mmCIF file of C-alpha atoms in Angstrom:
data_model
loop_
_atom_site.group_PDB
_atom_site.id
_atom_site.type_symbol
_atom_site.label_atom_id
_atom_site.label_comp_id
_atom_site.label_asym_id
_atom_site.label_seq_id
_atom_site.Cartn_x
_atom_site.Cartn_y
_atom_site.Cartn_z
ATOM 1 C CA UNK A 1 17.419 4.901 2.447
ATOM 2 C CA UNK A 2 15.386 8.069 1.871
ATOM 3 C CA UNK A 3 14.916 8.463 -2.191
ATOM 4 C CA UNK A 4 14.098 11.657 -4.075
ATOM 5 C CA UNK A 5 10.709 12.652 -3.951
ATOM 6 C CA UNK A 6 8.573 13.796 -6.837
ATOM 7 C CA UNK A 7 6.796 17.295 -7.002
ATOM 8 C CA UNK A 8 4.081 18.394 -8.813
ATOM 9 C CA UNK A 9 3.202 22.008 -8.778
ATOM 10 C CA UNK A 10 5.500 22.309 -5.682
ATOM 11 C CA UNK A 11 3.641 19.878 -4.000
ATOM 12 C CA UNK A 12 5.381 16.192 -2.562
ATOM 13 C CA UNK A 13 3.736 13.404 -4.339
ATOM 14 C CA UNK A 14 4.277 10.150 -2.624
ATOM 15 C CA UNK A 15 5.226 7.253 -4.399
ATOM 16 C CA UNK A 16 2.108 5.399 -3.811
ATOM 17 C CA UNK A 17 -0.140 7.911 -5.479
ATOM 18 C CA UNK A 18 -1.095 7.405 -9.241
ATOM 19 C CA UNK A 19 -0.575 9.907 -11.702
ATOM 20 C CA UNK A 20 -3.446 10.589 -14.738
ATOM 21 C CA UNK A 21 -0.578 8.466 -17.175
ATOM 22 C CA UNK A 22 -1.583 5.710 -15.059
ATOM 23 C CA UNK A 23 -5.114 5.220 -15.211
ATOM 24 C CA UNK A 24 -6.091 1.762 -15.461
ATOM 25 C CA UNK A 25 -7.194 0.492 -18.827
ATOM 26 C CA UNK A 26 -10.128 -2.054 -19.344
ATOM 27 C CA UNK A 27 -9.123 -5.524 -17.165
ATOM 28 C CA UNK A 28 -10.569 -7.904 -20.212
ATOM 29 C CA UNK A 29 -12.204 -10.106 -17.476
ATOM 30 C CA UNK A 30 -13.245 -13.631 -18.341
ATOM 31 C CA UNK A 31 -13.687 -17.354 -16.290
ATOM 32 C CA UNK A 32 -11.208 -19.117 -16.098
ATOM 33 C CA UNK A 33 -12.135 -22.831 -15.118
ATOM 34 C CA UNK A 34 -9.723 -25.061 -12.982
ATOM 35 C CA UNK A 35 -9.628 -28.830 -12.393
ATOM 36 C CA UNK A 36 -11.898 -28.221 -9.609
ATOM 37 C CA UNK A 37 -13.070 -24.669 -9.144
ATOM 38 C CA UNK A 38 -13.360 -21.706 -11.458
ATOM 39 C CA UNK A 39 -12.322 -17.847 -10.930
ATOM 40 C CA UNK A 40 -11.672 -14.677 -12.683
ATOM 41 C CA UNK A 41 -8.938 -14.423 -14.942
ATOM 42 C CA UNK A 42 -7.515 -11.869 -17.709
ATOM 43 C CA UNK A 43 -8.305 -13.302 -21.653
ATOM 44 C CA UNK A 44 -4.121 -12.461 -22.074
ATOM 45 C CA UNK A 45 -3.195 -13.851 -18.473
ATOM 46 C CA UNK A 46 0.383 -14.154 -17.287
ATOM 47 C CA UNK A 47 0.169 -15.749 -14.192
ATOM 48 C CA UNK A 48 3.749 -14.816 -12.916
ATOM 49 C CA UNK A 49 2.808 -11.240 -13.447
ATOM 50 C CA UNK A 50 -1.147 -11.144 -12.895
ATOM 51 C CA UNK A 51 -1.312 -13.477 -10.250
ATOM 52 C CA UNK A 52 0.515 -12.548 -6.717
ATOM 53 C CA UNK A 53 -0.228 -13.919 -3.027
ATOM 54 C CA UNK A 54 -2.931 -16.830 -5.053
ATOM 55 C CA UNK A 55 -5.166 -13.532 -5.967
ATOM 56 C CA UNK A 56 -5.311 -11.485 -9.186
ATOM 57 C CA UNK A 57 -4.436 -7.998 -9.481
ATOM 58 C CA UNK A 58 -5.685 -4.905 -11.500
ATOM 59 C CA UNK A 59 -3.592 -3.566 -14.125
ATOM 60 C CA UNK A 60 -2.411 -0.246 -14.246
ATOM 61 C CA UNK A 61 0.445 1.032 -16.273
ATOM 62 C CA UNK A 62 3.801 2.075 -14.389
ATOM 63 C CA UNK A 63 4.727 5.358 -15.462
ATOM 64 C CA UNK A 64 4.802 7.626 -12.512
ATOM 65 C CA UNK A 65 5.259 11.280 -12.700
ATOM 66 C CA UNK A 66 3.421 11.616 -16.533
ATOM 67 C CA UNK A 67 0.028 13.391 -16.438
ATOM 68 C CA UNK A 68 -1.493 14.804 -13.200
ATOM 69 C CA UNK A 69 -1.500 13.363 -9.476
ATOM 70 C CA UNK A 70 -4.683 11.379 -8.530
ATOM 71 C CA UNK A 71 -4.419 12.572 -5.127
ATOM 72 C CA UNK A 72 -7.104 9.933 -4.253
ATOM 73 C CA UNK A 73 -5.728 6.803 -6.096
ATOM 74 C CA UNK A 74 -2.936 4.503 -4.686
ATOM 75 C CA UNK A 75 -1.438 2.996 -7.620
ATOM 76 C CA UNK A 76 -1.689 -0.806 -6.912
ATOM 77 C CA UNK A 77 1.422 -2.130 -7.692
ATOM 78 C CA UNK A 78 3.185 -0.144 -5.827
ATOM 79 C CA UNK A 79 0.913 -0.761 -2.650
ATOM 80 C CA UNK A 80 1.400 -3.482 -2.691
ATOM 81 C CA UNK A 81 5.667 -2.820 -3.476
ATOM 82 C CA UNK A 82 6.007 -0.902 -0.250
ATOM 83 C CA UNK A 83 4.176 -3.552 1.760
ATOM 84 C CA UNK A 84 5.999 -6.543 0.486
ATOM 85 C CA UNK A 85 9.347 -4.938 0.436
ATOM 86 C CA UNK A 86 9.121 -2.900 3.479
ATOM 87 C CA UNK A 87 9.764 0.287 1.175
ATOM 88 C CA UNK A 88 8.505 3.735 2.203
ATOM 89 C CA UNK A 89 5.242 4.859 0.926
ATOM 90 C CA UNK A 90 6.275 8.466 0.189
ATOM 91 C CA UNK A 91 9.662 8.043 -1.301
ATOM 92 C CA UNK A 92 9.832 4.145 -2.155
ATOM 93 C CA UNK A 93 12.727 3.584 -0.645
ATOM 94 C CA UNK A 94 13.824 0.836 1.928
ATOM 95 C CA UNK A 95 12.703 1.484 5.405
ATOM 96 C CA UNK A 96 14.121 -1.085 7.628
ATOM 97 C CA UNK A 97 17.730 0.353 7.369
ATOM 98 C CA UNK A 98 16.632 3.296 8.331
ATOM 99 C CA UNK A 99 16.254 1.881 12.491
ATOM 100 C CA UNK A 100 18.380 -0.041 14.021
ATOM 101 C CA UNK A 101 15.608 -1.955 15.840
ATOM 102 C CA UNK A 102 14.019 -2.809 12.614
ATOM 103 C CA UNK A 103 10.792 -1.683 13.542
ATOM 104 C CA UNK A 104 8.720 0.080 10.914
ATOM 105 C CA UNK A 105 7.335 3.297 11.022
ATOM 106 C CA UNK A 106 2.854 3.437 10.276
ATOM 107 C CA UNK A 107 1.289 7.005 10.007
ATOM 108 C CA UNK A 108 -2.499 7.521 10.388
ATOM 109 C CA UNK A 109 -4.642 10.131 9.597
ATOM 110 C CA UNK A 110 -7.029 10.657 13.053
ATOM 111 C CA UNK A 111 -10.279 12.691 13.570
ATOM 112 C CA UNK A 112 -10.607 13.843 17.125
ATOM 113 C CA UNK A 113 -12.218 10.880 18.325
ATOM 114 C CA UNK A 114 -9.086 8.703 16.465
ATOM 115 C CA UNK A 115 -8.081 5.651 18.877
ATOM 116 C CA UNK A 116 -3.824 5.036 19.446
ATOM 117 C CA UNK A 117 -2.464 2.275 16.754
ATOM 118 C CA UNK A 118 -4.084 -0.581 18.423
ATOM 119 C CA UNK A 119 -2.462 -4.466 18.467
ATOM 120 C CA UNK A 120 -3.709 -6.629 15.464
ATOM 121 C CA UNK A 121 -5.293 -3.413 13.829
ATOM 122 C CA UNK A 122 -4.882 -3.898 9.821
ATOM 123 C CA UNK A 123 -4.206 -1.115 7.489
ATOM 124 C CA UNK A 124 -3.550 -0.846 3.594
ATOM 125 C CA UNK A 125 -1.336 2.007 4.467
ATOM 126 C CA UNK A 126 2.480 1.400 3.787
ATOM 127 C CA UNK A 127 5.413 1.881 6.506
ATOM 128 C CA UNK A 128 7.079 5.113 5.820
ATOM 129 C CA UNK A 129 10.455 6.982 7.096
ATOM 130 C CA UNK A 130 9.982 8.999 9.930
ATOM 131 C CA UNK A 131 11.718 12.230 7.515
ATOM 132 C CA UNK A 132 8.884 11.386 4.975
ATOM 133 C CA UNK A 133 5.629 11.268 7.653
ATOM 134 C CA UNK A 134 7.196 14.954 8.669
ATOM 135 C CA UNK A 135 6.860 15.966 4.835
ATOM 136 C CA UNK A 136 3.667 14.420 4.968
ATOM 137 C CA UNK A 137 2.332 15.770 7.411
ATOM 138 C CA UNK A 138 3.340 18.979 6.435
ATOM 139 C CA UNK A 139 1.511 19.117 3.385
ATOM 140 C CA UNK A 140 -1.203 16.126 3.030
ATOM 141 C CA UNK A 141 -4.363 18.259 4.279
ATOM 142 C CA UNK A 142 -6.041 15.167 6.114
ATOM 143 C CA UNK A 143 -3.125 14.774 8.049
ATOM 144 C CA UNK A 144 -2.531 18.439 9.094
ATOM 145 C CA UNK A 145 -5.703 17.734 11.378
ATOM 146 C CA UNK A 146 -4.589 15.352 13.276
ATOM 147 C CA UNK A 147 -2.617 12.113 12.748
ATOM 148 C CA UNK A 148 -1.208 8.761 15.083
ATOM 149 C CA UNK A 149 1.488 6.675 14.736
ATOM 150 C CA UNK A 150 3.750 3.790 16.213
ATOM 151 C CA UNK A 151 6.876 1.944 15.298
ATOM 152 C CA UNK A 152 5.682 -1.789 14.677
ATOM 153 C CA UNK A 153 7.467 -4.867 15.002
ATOM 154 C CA UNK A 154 6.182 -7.008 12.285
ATOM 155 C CA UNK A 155 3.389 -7.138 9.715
ATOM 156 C CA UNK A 156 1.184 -10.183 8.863
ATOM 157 C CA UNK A 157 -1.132 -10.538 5.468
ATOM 158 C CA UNK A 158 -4.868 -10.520 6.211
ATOM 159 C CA UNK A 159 -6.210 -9.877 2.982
ATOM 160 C CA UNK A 160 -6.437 -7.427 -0.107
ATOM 161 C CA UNK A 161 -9.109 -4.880 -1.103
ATOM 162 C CA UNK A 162 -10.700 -4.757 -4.393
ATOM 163 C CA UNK A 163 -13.881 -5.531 -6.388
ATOM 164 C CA UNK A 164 -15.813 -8.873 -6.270
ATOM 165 C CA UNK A 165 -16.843 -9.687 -9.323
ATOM 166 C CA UNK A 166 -20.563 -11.904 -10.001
ATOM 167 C CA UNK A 167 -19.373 -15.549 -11.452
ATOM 168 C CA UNK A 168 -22.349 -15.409 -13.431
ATOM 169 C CA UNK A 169 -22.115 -11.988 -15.136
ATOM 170 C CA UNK A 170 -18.772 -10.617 -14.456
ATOM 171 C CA UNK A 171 -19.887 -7.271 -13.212
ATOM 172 C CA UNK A 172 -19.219 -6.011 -9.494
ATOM 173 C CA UNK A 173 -21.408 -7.294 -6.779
ATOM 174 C CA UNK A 174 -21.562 -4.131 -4.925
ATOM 175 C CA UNK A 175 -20.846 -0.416 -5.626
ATOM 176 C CA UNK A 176 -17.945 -0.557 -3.510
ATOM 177 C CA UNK A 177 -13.938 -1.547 -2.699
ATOM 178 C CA UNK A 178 -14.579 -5.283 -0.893
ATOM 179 C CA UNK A 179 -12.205 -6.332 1.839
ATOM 180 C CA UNK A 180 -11.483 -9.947 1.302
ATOM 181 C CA UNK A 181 -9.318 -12.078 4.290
ATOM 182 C CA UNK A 182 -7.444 -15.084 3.105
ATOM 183 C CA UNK A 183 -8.536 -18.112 4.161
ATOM 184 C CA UNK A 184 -11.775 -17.494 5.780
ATOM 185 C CA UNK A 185 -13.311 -16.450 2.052
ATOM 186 C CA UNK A 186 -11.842 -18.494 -0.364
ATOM 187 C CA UNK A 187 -14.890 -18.298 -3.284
ATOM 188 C CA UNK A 188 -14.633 -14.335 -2.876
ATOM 189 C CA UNK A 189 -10.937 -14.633 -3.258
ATOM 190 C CA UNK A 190 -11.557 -16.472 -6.383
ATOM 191 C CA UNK A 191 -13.781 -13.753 -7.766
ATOM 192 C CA UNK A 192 -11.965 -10.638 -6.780
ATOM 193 C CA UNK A 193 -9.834 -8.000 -8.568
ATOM 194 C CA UNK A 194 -7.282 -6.539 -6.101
ATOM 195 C CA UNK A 195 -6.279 -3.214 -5.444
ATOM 196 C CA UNK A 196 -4.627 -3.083 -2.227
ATOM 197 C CA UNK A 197 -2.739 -5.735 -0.148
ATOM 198 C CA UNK A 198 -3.908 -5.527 3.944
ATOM 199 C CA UNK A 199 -1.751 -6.346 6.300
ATOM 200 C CA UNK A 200 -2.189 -6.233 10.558
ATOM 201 C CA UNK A 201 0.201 -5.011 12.517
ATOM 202 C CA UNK A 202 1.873 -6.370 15.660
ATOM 203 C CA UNK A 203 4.297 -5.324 18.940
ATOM 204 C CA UNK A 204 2.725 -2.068 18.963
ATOM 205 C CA UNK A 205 4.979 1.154 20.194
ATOM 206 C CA UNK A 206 3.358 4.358 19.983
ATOM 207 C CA UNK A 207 4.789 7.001 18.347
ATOM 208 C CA UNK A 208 4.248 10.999 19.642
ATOM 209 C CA UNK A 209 7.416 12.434 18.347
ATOM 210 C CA UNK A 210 8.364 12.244 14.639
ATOM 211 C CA UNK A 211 10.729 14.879 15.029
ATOM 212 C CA UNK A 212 13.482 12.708 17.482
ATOM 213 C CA UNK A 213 12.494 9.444 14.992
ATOM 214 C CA UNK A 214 13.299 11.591 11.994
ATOM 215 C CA UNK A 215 16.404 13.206 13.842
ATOM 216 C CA UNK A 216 18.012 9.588 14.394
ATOM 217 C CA UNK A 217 17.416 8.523 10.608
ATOM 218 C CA UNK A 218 19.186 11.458 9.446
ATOM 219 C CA UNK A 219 22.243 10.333 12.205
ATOM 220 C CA UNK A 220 22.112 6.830 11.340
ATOM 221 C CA UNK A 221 21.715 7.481 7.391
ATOM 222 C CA UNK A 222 25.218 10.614 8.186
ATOM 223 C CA UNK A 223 26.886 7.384 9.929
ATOM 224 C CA UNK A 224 26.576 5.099 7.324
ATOM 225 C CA UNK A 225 27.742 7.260 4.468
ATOM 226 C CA UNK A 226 30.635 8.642 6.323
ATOM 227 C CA UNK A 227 34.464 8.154 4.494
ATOM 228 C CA UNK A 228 35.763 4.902 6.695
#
């Protein structure tokens, strides 16, 4: 179901972006040594909350809408939220009721030489409601020039993105975000502090029309709340 969305200045913020309130304080990195291999850890760790999908995550408070939009910084929890839950990137709510097929709904920014959703491609971009990729593209400028899409029939895990750490020193190995795939780099795993969950996506159905997708949401969501 479609949620409320936040504005800012009259401007849709999605639910994935991180406001100023929620800029990430210092991680308080250390080793942590295991019967056989060693990693990176927090000093304070709580595994249950720290640790998800065998990797550890970067904190960030969870205070949205206080302070400014970072219109460039997806606020990792909730990336990785909408991608577990199947919940909508823009609005955070649940997508899969939305379609009676089930499918979910992946919106791409494209440059003019931007390739169709393509089998097995993987993404850190979140499902969204076909109502929501309308606002989107509406008012995200990247998307106003030019965008693809397709309704996708299931997701798999590939990997996160985030910053590998040196065991030796505990600073970052490169200047850069890191993609790391499960199982074929388990020592980078190890040493990594996520961001982003990536996922590949599979049973590919283009998508040239948001208009009719968002038009049946609105039916099926008018059917469902209709007096019985």
């Amino acid at each position: 179901m479609i949620r409320p969305i936040r504005y800012w200045n009259g401007v849709p913020v999605p639910f994935l972006t991180a406001w100023s309130g929620e800029d990430p304080p210092p991680q308080a990195l250390v080793v942590r040594h295991g019967r056989q291999v060693s990693g990176l850890g927090f000093r304070d760790e709580d595994p249950a909350v720290d640790r998800q999908l065998n990797v550890l995550w970067m904190r960030m408070p969870a205070v949205p809408g206080v302070g400014e939009p970072r219109w460039d910084t997806v606020h990792a929890l909730r990336q990785r939220q909408t991608m577990t839950r199947s919940r909508c990137q823009v609005c955070g709510g649940a997508v899969l009721d939305a379609r009676a097929d089930q499918r979910l709904l992946f919106l791409f920014g494209a440059s003019a030489d931007r390739h169709p959703i393509g089998e097995g491609e993987r993404t850190s971009s979140p499902p969204l409601h076909a109502t929501c990729a309308q606002l989107a593209v509406q008012h995200c400028p990247f998307l106003r020039r030019g965008w693809v899409a397709a309704l996708v029939g299931y997701t798999v895990d590939w990997g996160v993105a985030g910053t590998v750490y040196d065991p030796e020193t505990l600073t970052p190995l490169t200047g850069r975000v890191d993609e790391v795939r499960y199982f074929s780099d388990p020592v980078a795993l190890r040493w990594v502090l996520a961001a982003r969950l990536i996922v590949t996506l599979h049973e590919i159905d283009p998508v040239t029309d948001l208009d009719t997708l968002a038009a049946g949401e609105r039916a099926r969501n008018e059917a469902r709340q209709a007096p019985r």
